[in-house]
């Protein structure tokens, strides 16, 4: 396939962080149903996450961004392509040992802190539940120490370990969710809409926490969200997904300064502007998929400038190049 | 009809308030204790305006609008105060029969989640028709005709076919349009939108806001928006009320709130917006959590979370100070004796933007000298207006001193506190 060859070459130049790739996806597809009812939730998605980076995955509801996150943690089987994590393939059949290792190394933070914590368990148990499953013979004192450390890391007081989730506010509960994944010392965290359910002020607290964890401990994170303004504050690079396909991927500043794909431009134009004068003059660009004519000229995922990828056919790519 | 309490209009405003809330106190009984959700709140809603009410969850913004419709939970009650609407005092209503006249027909509401607001077992058209039949005396066929026209009006293509479909056949944005169609069905005077776009994608959100703007000017609706997203506010509102802990802390035109905010809470709320975030710099988070409304709130409710609070903020509840005839704020910072405090950086940038627009004549000018709105005896002049935290820091707390030092170094307030507390952030959030 042409796009595959082009992709393979392009990737070499992208390894600017010394090729320190944590996770790479190659032509990943996830589909549900079969025959006539086949639905491709994720279609031919390829990207890399470097160690120590926060990669934002932006898309509207139904774009397949959550499915992609779930595919990486192996909650959804993939139907095409491969996922490589720390130089080993993690899609398809795995040995039991490798699977257990992955459970520890790839952790997930869920969207709704009100729904994702076990209401009947104490915080102490919730945070160390994963640890108990992975390290069966962990001494109690050591376990306590790890829980305490994880709680301190996310800014919760260790005294809270004996409380129940309902005694905490939304922001604190989300911190419990983060502590629960940090305690596993993961190499990669998938944060699926981790701040969408939070209030503005609390949201800022959690975003700051993730940023400081990234800076201090080199946290690697796939940050899935629909809100581009949140992404701007936290991500190093942003990938935009639509209908299961990546349409654009670039460094955050570059994507905001120079969006190429019409869908990205439409998304960016719809972000609310916190300035009443500019908001008055704001025009939301409509996105009409009919603007692409892919009947003869097949679209490819190509690197249009170093580190900036976009999906389009040769004619469109020529137009995008002029826009740079 | 006789039990309806007619109250003479006693509004004393220059404009034309369609709804007037005075000293409203709402209390809830919860597990044997009493929670004060609204603490003596006053607000005028003017005819034909778009008013936005912003605040964190738990600030009482939904409770306030629910009192307009008699939709308080059964453990809640209006303790005192009045809500004047069209000669009635809604605060005195006690029976469903009284409410039915107001609810839906005169004041309607759009709820947050379009997924749960519609009945999944009935067609969308049937649900709009029901609303029409309930509130006006028209035939079933006429109601159907009107319902289809409404669907068309809120931008649902192929309305005739859509009329017969069920909610599950609609996308989220389309469902919200249908909900808006139901609310607008009886051309209410006031339309309350409770977080109408929170559950929707940004592109859909932009469309729904556009739709609401169009409906508002077409039918001359008065729209009250409840939201926690200031970005949405900037796009839609004429006036903004900022709520905190059951009270309005600042009220002004949209431009005044964005370009000349005065209350530290408004500052904090504006600064915490991710839109102001820069990669590599921490966002200005608000430390701590809102106050416990089971207990009496003393002084300025925001003081415990405000790193720049004055001593007086802990002693006395500030009155409203008038910044302009349309702009007032409940903060001691507007007292002539108060020190000049620099707002956080994002707010300063907004102020600069505002000043630039002013130069370009894009904002009408107004007097800039703040005047005392209510005369109230302030405690201990001078001394109590010193910065409380600084005093404390000097006296006792090395932690806060460190926070203050970091603040001076230019870190975000929340971050400074967090670092100084060394992870023991629990009590602050």
PDB file of N, CA and C in Angstrom, chain A residues 112-196:
ATOM      1  N   UNK A 112     -15.504   9.837  34.685  1.00  0.00           N
ATOM      2  CA  UNK A 112     -16.392  10.358  35.717  1.00  0.00           C
ATOM      3  C   UNK A 112     -15.942   9.885  37.092  1.00  0.00           C
ATOM      4  N   UNK A 113     -15.366  10.773  37.895  1.00  0.00           N
ATOM      5  CA  UNK A 113     -14.867  10.341  39.195  1.00  0.00           C
ATOM      6  C   UNK A 113     -15.999   9.934  40.132  1.00  0.00           C
ATOM      7  N   UNK A 114     -17.238  10.323  39.782  1.00  0.00           N
ATOM      8  CA  UNK A 114     -18.365   9.963  40.631  1.00  0.00           C
ATOM      9  C   UNK A 114     -18.764   8.504  40.389  1.00  0.00           C
ATOM     10  N   UNK A 115     -18.475   8.000  39.210  1.00  0.00           N
ATOM     11  CA  UNK A 115     -18.938   6.658  38.870  1.00  0.00           C
ATOM     12  C   UNK A 115     -17.824   5.619  38.867  1.00  0.00           C
ATOM     13  N   UNK A 116     -16.575   6.062  38.862  1.00  0.00           N
ATOM     14  CA  UNK A 116     -15.517   5.076  38.636  1.00  0.00           C
ATOM     15  C   UNK A 116     -14.841   4.589  39.921  1.00  0.00           C
ATOM     16  N   UNK A 117     -15.331   5.019  41.088  1.00  0.00           N
ATOM     17  CA  UNK A 117     -14.742   4.522  42.329  1.00  0.00           C
ATOM     18  C   UNK A 117     -15.733   3.600  43.042  1.00  0.00           C
ATOM     19  N   UNK A 118     -15.212   2.553  43.631  1.00  0.00           N
ATOM     20  CA  UNK A 118     -16.035   1.622  44.391  1.00  0.00           C
ATOM     21  C   UNK A 118     -16.528   2.303  45.669  1.00  0.00           C
ATOM     22  N   UNK A 119     -17.836   2.558  45.732  1.00  0.00           N
ATOM     23  CA  UNK A 119     -18.389   3.336  46.845  1.00  0.00           C
ATOM     24  C   UNK A 119     -18.259   2.616  48.186  1.00  0.00           C
ATOM     25  N   UNK A 120     -18.111   1.293  48.149  1.00  0.00           N
ATOM     26  CA  UNK A 120     -18.138   0.539  49.396  1.00  0.00           C
ATOM     27  C   UNK A 120     -16.747   0.221  49.916  1.00  0.00           C
ATOM     28  N   UNK A 121     -15.735   0.678  49.177  1.00  0.00           N
ATOM     29  CA  UNK A 121     -14.371   0.402  49.625  1.00  0.00           C
ATOM     30  C   UNK A 121     -13.721   1.680  50.131  1.00  0.00           C
ATOM     31  N   UNK A 122     -12.805   1.517  51.073  1.00  0.00           N
ATOM     32  CA  UNK A 122     -12.073   2.685  51.543  1.00  0.00           C
ATOM     33  C   UNK A 122     -11.013   3.082  50.526  1.00  0.00           C
ATOM     34  N   UNK A 123     -10.603   4.344  50.604  1.00  0.00           N
ATOM     35  CA  UNK A 123      -9.635   4.875  49.661  1.00  0.00           C
ATOM     36  C   UNK A 123      -8.374   4.020  49.630  1.00  0.00           C
ATOM     37  N   UNK A 124      -7.940   3.601  50.803  1.00  0.00           N
ATOM     38  CA  UNK A 124      -6.755   2.774  50.937  1.00  0.00           C
ATOM     39  C   UNK A 124      -6.857   1.538  50.046  1.00  0.00           C
ATOM     40  N   UNK A 125      -8.025   0.879  50.073  1.00  0.00           N
ATOM     41  CA  UNK A 125      -8.226  -0.321  49.280  1.00  0.00           C
ATOM     42  C   UNK A 125      -8.296   0.020  47.793  1.00  0.00           C
ATOM     43  N   UNK A 126      -9.051   1.101  47.475  1.00  0.00           N
ATOM     44  CA  UNK A 126      -9.227   1.468  46.071  1.00  0.00           C
ATOM     45  C   UNK A 126      -7.878   1.708  45.409  1.00  0.00           C
ATOM     46  N   UNK A 127      -7.018   2.440  46.127  1.00  0.00           N
ATOM     47  CA  UNK A 127      -5.739   2.798  45.517  1.00  0.00           C
ATOM     48  C   UNK A 127      -4.843   1.575  45.337  1.00  0.00           C
ATOM     49  N   UNK A 128      -4.905   0.651  46.291  1.00  0.00           N
ATOM     50  CA  UNK A 128      -3.950  -0.461  46.202  1.00  0.00           C
ATOM     51  C   UNK A 128      -4.544  -1.714  45.582  1.00  0.00           C
ATOM     52  N   UNK A 129      -5.768  -1.625  45.084  1.00  0.00           N
ATOM     53  CA  UNK A 129      -6.407  -2.827  44.552  1.00  0.00           C
ATOM     54  C   UNK A 129      -5.599  -3.459  43.418  1.00  0.00           C
ATOM     55  N   UNK A 130      -5.139  -2.612  42.502  1.00  0.00           N
ATOM     56  CA  UNK A 130      -4.363  -3.134  41.375  1.00  0.00           C
ATOM     57  C   UNK A 130      -3.073  -3.775  41.842  1.00  0.00           C
ATOM     58  N   UNK A 131      -2.456  -3.135  42.827  1.00  0.00           N
ATOM     59  CA  UNK A 131      -1.185  -3.615  43.370  1.00  0.00           C
ATOM     60  C   UNK A 131      -1.346  -5.010  43.975  1.00  0.00           C
ATOM     61  N   UNK A 132      -2.445  -5.189  44.720  1.00  0.00           N
ATOM     62  CA  UNK A 132      -2.719  -6.491  45.331  1.00  0.00           C
ATOM     63  C   UNK A 132      -2.801  -7.580  44.285  1.00  0.00           C
ATOM     64  N   UNK A 133      -3.401  -7.232  43.134  1.00  0.00           N
ATOM     65  CA  UNK A 133      -3.591  -8.244  42.109  1.00  0.00           C
ATOM     66  C   UNK A 133      -2.299  -8.606  41.411  1.00  0.00           C
ATOM     67  N   UNK A 134      -1.417  -7.612  41.282  1.00  0.00           N
ATOM     68  CA  UNK A 134      -0.197  -7.867  40.520  1.00  0.00           C
ATOM     69  C   UNK A 134       0.908  -8.432  41.407  1.00  0.00           C
ATOM     70  N   UNK A 135       1.121  -7.802  42.568  1.00  0.00           N
ATOM     71  CA  UNK A 135       2.143  -8.322  43.486  1.00  0.00           C
ATOM     72  C   UNK A 135       1.420  -9.023  44.622  1.00  0.00           C
ATOM     73  N   UNK A 136       1.266 -10.329  44.483  1.00  0.00           N
ATOM     74  CA  UNK A 136       0.459 -11.088  45.430  1.00  0.00           C
ATOM     75  C   UNK A 136       1.032 -11.069  46.852  1.00  0.00           C
ATOM     76  N   UNK A 137       2.373 -11.179  46.963  1.00  0.00           N
ATOM     77  CA  UNK A 137       2.929 -11.289  48.320  1.00  0.00           C
ATOM     78  C   UNK A 137       3.677 -10.021  48.732  1.00  0.00           C
ATOM     79  N   UNK A 138       2.937  -8.932  48.690  1.00  0.00           N
ATOM     80  CA  UNK A 138       3.515  -7.655  49.082  1.00  0.00           C
ATOM     81  C   UNK A 138       3.313  -7.485  50.591  1.00  0.00           C
ATOM     82  N   UNK A 139       4.380  -7.195  51.346  1.00  0.00           N
ATOM     83  CA  UNK A 139       4.193  -7.005  52.787  1.00  0.00           C
ATOM     84  C   UNK A 139       3.264  -5.821  53.054  1.00  0.00           C
ATOM     85  N   UNK A 140       2.472  -5.956  54.098  1.00  0.00           N
ATOM     86  CA  UNK A 140       1.483  -4.935  54.427  1.00  0.00           C
ATOM     87  C   UNK A 140       2.125  -3.559  54.634  1.00  0.00           C
ATOM     88  N   UNK A 141       3.256  -3.516  55.323  1.00  0.00           N
ATOM     89  CA  UNK A 141       3.902  -2.237  55.608  1.00  0.00           C
ATOM     90  C   UNK A 141       4.326  -1.554  54.312  1.00  0.00           C
ATOM     91  N   UNK A 142       4.841  -2.358  53.395  1.00  0.00           N
ATOM     92  CA  UNK A 142       5.285  -1.822  52.111  1.00  0.00           C
ATOM     93  C   UNK A 142       4.092  -1.275  51.324  1.00  0.00           C
ATOM     94  N   UNK A 143       2.988  -2.026  51.364  1.00  0.00           N
ATOM     95  CA  UNK A 143       1.784  -1.599  50.659  1.00  0.00           C
ATOM     96  C   UNK A 143       1.321  -0.253  51.192  1.00  0.00           C
ATOM     97  N   UNK A 144       1.283  -0.138  52.526  1.00  0.00           N
ATOM     98  CA  UNK A 144       0.852   1.114  53.151  1.00  0.00           C
ATOM     99  C   UNK A 144       1.744   2.273  52.706  1.00  0.00           C
ATOM    100  N   UNK A 145       3.051   1.974  52.640  1.00  0.00           N
ATOM    101  CA  UNK A 145       3.996   3.023  52.288  1.00  0.00           C
ATOM    102  C   UNK A 145       3.730   3.496  50.852  1.00  0.00           C
ATOM    103  N   UNK A 146       3.461   2.541  49.963  1.00  0.00           N
ATOM    104  CA  UNK A 146       3.218   2.896  48.567  1.00  0.00           C
ATOM    105  C   UNK A 146       1.934   3.708  48.417  1.00  0.00           C
ATOM    106  N   UNK A 147       0.889   3.300  49.153  1.00  0.00           N
ATOM    107  CA  UNK A 147      -0.372   4.038  49.099  1.00  0.00           C
ATOM    108  C   UNK A 147      -0.136   5.470  49.567  1.00  0.00           C
ATOM    109  N   UNK A 148       0.590   5.582  50.663  1.00  0.00           N
ATOM    110  CA  UNK A 148       0.862   6.901  51.222  1.00  0.00           C
ATOM    111  C   UNK A 148       1.604   7.778  50.209  1.00  0.00           C
ATOM    112  N   UNK A 149       2.579   7.164  49.542  1.00  0.00           N
ATOM    113  CA  UNK A 149       3.376   7.926  48.575  1.00  0.00           C
ATOM    114  C   UNK A 149       2.504   8.374  47.402  1.00  0.00           C
ATOM    115  N   UNK A 150       1.671   7.446  46.904  1.00  0.00           N
ATOM    116  CA  UNK A 150       0.812   7.785  45.773  1.00  0.00           C
ATOM    117  C   UNK A 150      -0.133   8.921  46.150  1.00  0.00           C
ATOM    118  N   UNK A 151      -0.646   8.879  47.390  1.00  0.00           N
ATOM    119  CA  UNK A 151      -1.574   9.926  47.808  1.00  0.00           C
ATOM    120  C   UNK A 151      -0.861  11.267  47.907  1.00  0.00           C
ATOM    121  N   UNK A 152       0.350  11.230  48.442  1.00  0.00           N
ATOM    122  CA  UNK A 152       1.119  12.478  48.514  1.00  0.00           C
ATOM    123  C   UNK A 152       1.401  13.031  47.124  1.00  0.00           C
ATOM    124  N   UNK A 153       1.703  12.117  46.198  1.00  0.00           N
ATOM    125  CA  UNK A 153       2.030  12.541  44.835  1.00  0.00           C
ATOM    126  C   UNK A 153       0.899  13.325  44.183  1.00  0.00           C
ATOM    127  N   UNK A 154      -0.338  12.954  44.511  1.00  0.00           N
ATOM    128  CA  UNK A 154      -1.455  13.642  43.869  1.00  0.00           C
ATOM    129  C   UNK A 154      -2.039  14.730  44.772  1.00  0.00           C
ATOM    130  N   UNK A 155      -1.373  14.990  45.911  1.00  0.00           N
ATOM    131  CA  UNK A 155      -1.834  16.072  46.766  1.00  0.00           C
ATOM    132  C   UNK A 155      -3.010  15.709  47.650  1.00  0.00           C
ATOM    133  N   UNK A 156      -3.098  14.444  48.033  1.00  0.00           N
ATOM    134  CA  UNK A 156      -4.115  14.057  49.018  1.00  0.00           C
ATOM    135  C   UNK A 156      -3.380  13.739  50.312  1.00  0.00           C
ATOM    136  N   UNK A 157      -4.011  14.032  51.449  1.00  0.00           N
ATOM    137  CA  UNK A 157      -3.327  13.726  52.699  1.00  0.00           C
ATOM    138  C   UNK A 157      -3.465  12.244  53.033  1.00  0.00           C
ATOM    139  N   UNK A 158      -2.361  11.615  53.444  1.00  0.00           N
ATOM    140  CA  UNK A 158      -2.400  10.168  53.708  1.00  0.00           C
ATOM    141  C   UNK A 158      -3.430   9.798  54.774  1.00  0.00           C
ATOM    142  N   UNK A 159      -3.806  10.741  55.638  1.00  0.00           N
ATOM    143  CA  UNK A 159      -4.817  10.432  56.655  1.00  0.00           C
ATOM    144  C   UNK A 159      -6.147  10.059  56.023  1.00  0.00           C
ATOM    145  N   UNK A 160      -6.366  10.515  54.792  1.00  0.00           N
ATOM    146  CA  UNK A 160      -7.640  10.260  54.129  1.00  0.00           C
ATOM    147  C   UNK A 160      -7.814   8.804  53.725  1.00  0.00           C
ATOM    148  N   UNK A 161      -6.756   8.003  53.880  1.00  0.00           N
ATOM    149  CA  UNK A 161      -6.802   6.630  53.386  1.00  0.00           C
ATOM    150  C   UNK A 161      -7.946   5.830  53.995  1.00  0.00           C
ATOM    151  N   UNK A 162      -8.370   6.189  55.193  1.00  0.00           N
ATOM    152  CA  UNK A 162      -9.423   5.413  55.842  1.00  0.00           C
ATOM    153  C   UNK A 162     -10.823   5.928  55.562  1.00  0.00           C
ATOM    154  N   UNK A 163     -10.934   6.858  54.631  1.00  0.00           N
ATOM    155  CA  UNK A 163     -12.260   7.384  54.342  1.00  0.00           C
ATOM    156  C   UNK A 163     -12.873   6.696  53.131  1.00  0.00           C
ATOM    157  N   UNK A 164     -14.161   6.963  52.928  1.00  0.00           N
ATOM    158  CA  UNK A 164     -14.868   6.418  51.777  1.00  0.00           C
ATOM    159  C   UNK A 164     -14.977   7.477  50.687  1.00  0.00           C
ATOM    160  N   UNK A 165     -15.126   7.042  49.419  1.00  0.00           N
ATOM    161  CA  UNK A 165     -15.144   8.011  48.312  1.00  0.00           C
ATOM    162  C   UNK A 165     -16.188   9.116  48.471  1.00  0.00           C
ATOM    163  N   UNK A 166     -17.345   8.799  49.068  1.00  0.00           N
ATOM    164  CA  UNK A 166     -18.399   9.818  49.115  1.00  0.00           C
ATOM    165  C   UNK A 166     -18.027  11.007  49.979  1.00  0.00           C
ATOM    166  N   UNK A 167     -16.954  10.869  50.757  1.00  0.00           N
ATOM    167  CA  UNK A 167     -16.551  11.988  51.606  1.00  0.00           C
ATOM    168  C   UNK A 167     -15.688  13.001  50.862  1.00  0.00           C
ATOM    169  N   UNK A 168     -15.452  12.754  49.565  1.00  0.00           N
ATOM    170  CA  UNK A 168     -14.556  13.626  48.819  1.00  0.00           C
ATOM    171  C   UNK A 168     -15.300  14.423  47.757  1.00  0.00           C
ATOM    172  N   UNK A 169     -14.717  15.552  47.391  1.00  0.00           N
ATOM    173  CA  UNK A 169     -15.279  16.357  46.311  1.00  0.00           C
ATOM    174  C   UNK A 169     -14.849  15.761  44.970  1.00  0.00           C
ATOM    175  N   UNK A 170     -15.430  16.276  43.901  1.00  0.00           N
ATOM    176  CA  UNK A 170     -15.145  15.744  42.576  1.00  0.00           C
ATOM    177  C   UNK A 170     -13.665  15.767  42.231  1.00  0.00           C
ATOM    178  N   UNK A 171     -13.017  16.886  42.524  1.00  0.00           N
ATOM    179  CA  UNK A 171     -11.601  17.009  42.202  1.00  0.00           C
ATOM    180  C   UNK A 171     -10.763  16.025  42.993  1.00  0.00           C
ATOM    181  N   UNK A 172     -11.121  15.863  44.275  1.00  0.00           N
ATOM    182  CA  UNK A 172     -10.378  14.924  45.115  1.00  0.00           C
ATOM    183  C   UNK A 172     -10.581  13.497  44.639  1.00  0.00           C
ATOM    184  N   UNK A 173     -11.806  13.196  44.210  1.00  0.00           N
ATOM    185  CA  UNK A 173     -12.074  11.845  43.729  1.00  0.00           C
ATOM    186  C   UNK A 173     -11.268  11.555  42.477  1.00  0.00           C
ATOM    187  N   UNK A 174     -11.146  12.564  41.606  1.00  0.00           N
ATOM    188  CA  UNK A 174     -10.357  12.343  40.411  1.00  0.00           C
ATOM    189  C   UNK A 174      -8.893  12.114  40.791  1.00  0.00           C
ATOM    190  N   UNK A 175      -8.453  12.789  41.877  1.00  0.00           N
ATOM    191  CA  UNK A 175      -7.085  12.553  42.351  1.00  0.00           C
ATOM    192  C   UNK A 175      -6.920  11.123  42.835  1.00  0.00           C
ATOM    193  N   UNK A 176      -7.962  10.592  43.473  1.00  0.00           N
ATOM    194  CA  UNK A 176      -7.901   9.191  43.911  1.00  0.00           C
ATOM    195  C   UNK A 176      -7.733   8.297  42.686  1.00  0.00           C
ATOM    196  N   UNK A 177      -8.499   8.614  41.627  1.00  0.00           N
ATOM    197  CA  UNK A 177      -8.388   7.845  40.386  1.00  0.00           C
ATOM    198  C   UNK A 177      -6.981   7.911  39.816  1.00  0.00           C
ATOM    199  N   UNK A 178      -6.372   9.087  39.916  1.00  0.00           N
ATOM    200  CA  UNK A 178      -5.015   9.237  39.386  1.00  0.00           C
ATOM    201  C   UNK A 178      -4.023   8.485  40.277  1.00  0.00           C
ATOM    202  N   UNK A 179      -4.212   8.587  41.600  1.00  0.00           N
ATOM    203  CA  UNK A 179      -3.313   7.892  42.533  1.00  0.00           C
ATOM    204  C   UNK A 179      -3.357   6.391  42.293  1.00  0.00           C
ATOM    205  N   UNK A 180      -4.557   5.895  42.013  1.00  0.00           N
ATOM    206  CA  UNK A 180      -4.742   4.464  41.794  1.00  0.00           C
ATOM    207  C   UNK A 180      -3.959   3.995  40.572  1.00  0.00           C
ATOM    208  N   UNK A 181      -3.818   4.872  39.559  1.00  0.00           N
ATOM    209  CA  UNK A 181      -3.022   4.425  38.419  1.00  0.00           C
ATOM    210  C   UNK A 181      -1.535   4.674  38.648  1.00  0.00           C
ATOM    211  N   UNK A 182      -1.200   5.732  39.392  1.00  0.00           N
ATOM    212  CA  UNK A 182       0.221   6.031  39.613  1.00  0.00           C
ATOM    213  C   UNK A 182       0.918   4.966  40.450  1.00  0.00           C
ATOM    214  N   UNK A 183       0.167   4.358  41.376  1.00  0.00           N
ATOM    215  CA  UNK A 183       0.792   3.427  42.309  1.00  0.00           C
ATOM    216  C   UNK A 183       1.367   2.218  41.574  1.00  0.00           C
ATOM    217  N   UNK A 184       0.851   1.955  40.370  1.00  0.00           N
ATOM    218  CA  UNK A 184       1.344   0.818  39.602  1.00  0.00           C
ATOM    219  C   UNK A 184       2.649   1.150  38.895  1.00  0.00           C
ATOM    220  N   UNK A 185       3.144   2.344  39.061  1.00  0.00           N
ATOM    221  CA  UNK A 185       4.334   2.835  38.338  1.00  0.00           C
ATOM    222  C   UNK A 185       4.219   2.545  36.855  1.00  0.00           C
ATOM    223  N   UNK A 186       3.182   3.063  36.217  1.00  0.00           N
ATOM    224  CA  UNK A 186       2.954   2.736  34.808  1.00  0.00           C
ATOM    225  C   UNK A 186       3.946   3.464  33.899  1.00  0.00           C
ATOM    226  N   UNK A 187       4.181   2.905  32.723  1.00  0.00           N
ATOM    227  CA  UNK A 187       4.991   3.608  31.729  1.00  0.00           C
ATOM    228  C   UNK A 187       4.103   4.497  30.882  1.00  0.00           C
ATOM    229  N   UNK A 188       2.799   4.202  30.893  1.00  0.00           N
ATOM    230  CA  UNK A 188       1.885   4.956  30.044  1.00  0.00           C
ATOM    231  C   UNK A 188       0.533   5.061  30.743  1.00  0.00           C
ATOM    232  N   UNK A 189      -0.020   6.273  30.725  1.00  0.00           N
ATOM    233  CA  UNK A 189      -1.352   6.456  31.294  1.00  0.00           C
ATOM    234  C   UNK A 189      -2.288   6.901  30.183  1.00  0.00           C
ATOM    235  N   UNK A 190      -3.437   6.257  30.107  1.00  0.00           N
ATOM    236  CA  UNK A 190      -4.464   6.681  29.165  1.00  0.00           C
ATOM    237  C   UNK A 190      -5.493   7.452  29.978  1.00  0.00           C
ATOM    238  N   UNK A 191      -5.603   8.759  29.734  1.00  0.00           N
ATOM    239  CA  UNK A 191      -6.567   9.566  30.475  1.00  0.00           C
ATOM    240  C   UNK A 191      -7.752   9.839  29.558  1.00  0.00           C
ATOM    241  N   UNK A 192      -8.838   9.133  29.791  1.00  0.00           N
ATOM    242  CA  UNK A 192      -9.992   9.260  28.904  1.00  0.00           C
ATOM    243  C   UNK A 192     -10.943  10.309  29.455  1.00  0.00           C
ATOM    244  N   UNK A 193     -10.938  11.492  28.878  1.00  0.00           N
ATOM    245  CA  UNK A 193     -11.790  12.595  29.316  1.00  0.00           C
ATOM    246  C   UNK A 193     -11.670  12.796  30.826  1.00  0.00           C
ATOM    247  N   UNK A 194     -10.424  12.803  31.295  1.00  0.00           N
ATOM    248  CA  UNK A 194     -10.207  12.789  32.739  1.00  0.00           C
ATOM    249  C   UNK A 194     -10.655  14.076  33.428  1.00  0.00           C
ATOM    250  N   UNK A 195     -10.799  15.163  32.705  1.00  0.00           N
ATOM    251  CA  UNK A 195     -11.188  16.406  33.386  1.00  0.00           C
ATOM    252  C   UNK A 195     -12.528  16.949  32.895  1.00  0.00           C
ATOM    253  N   UNK A 196     -13.181  16.225  31.977  1.00  0.00           N
ATOM    254  CA  UNK A 196     -14.410  16.776  31.398  1.00  0.00           C
ATOM    255  C   UNK A 196     -15.519  16.935  32.417  1.00  0.00           C
TER     256      UNK A 196
END
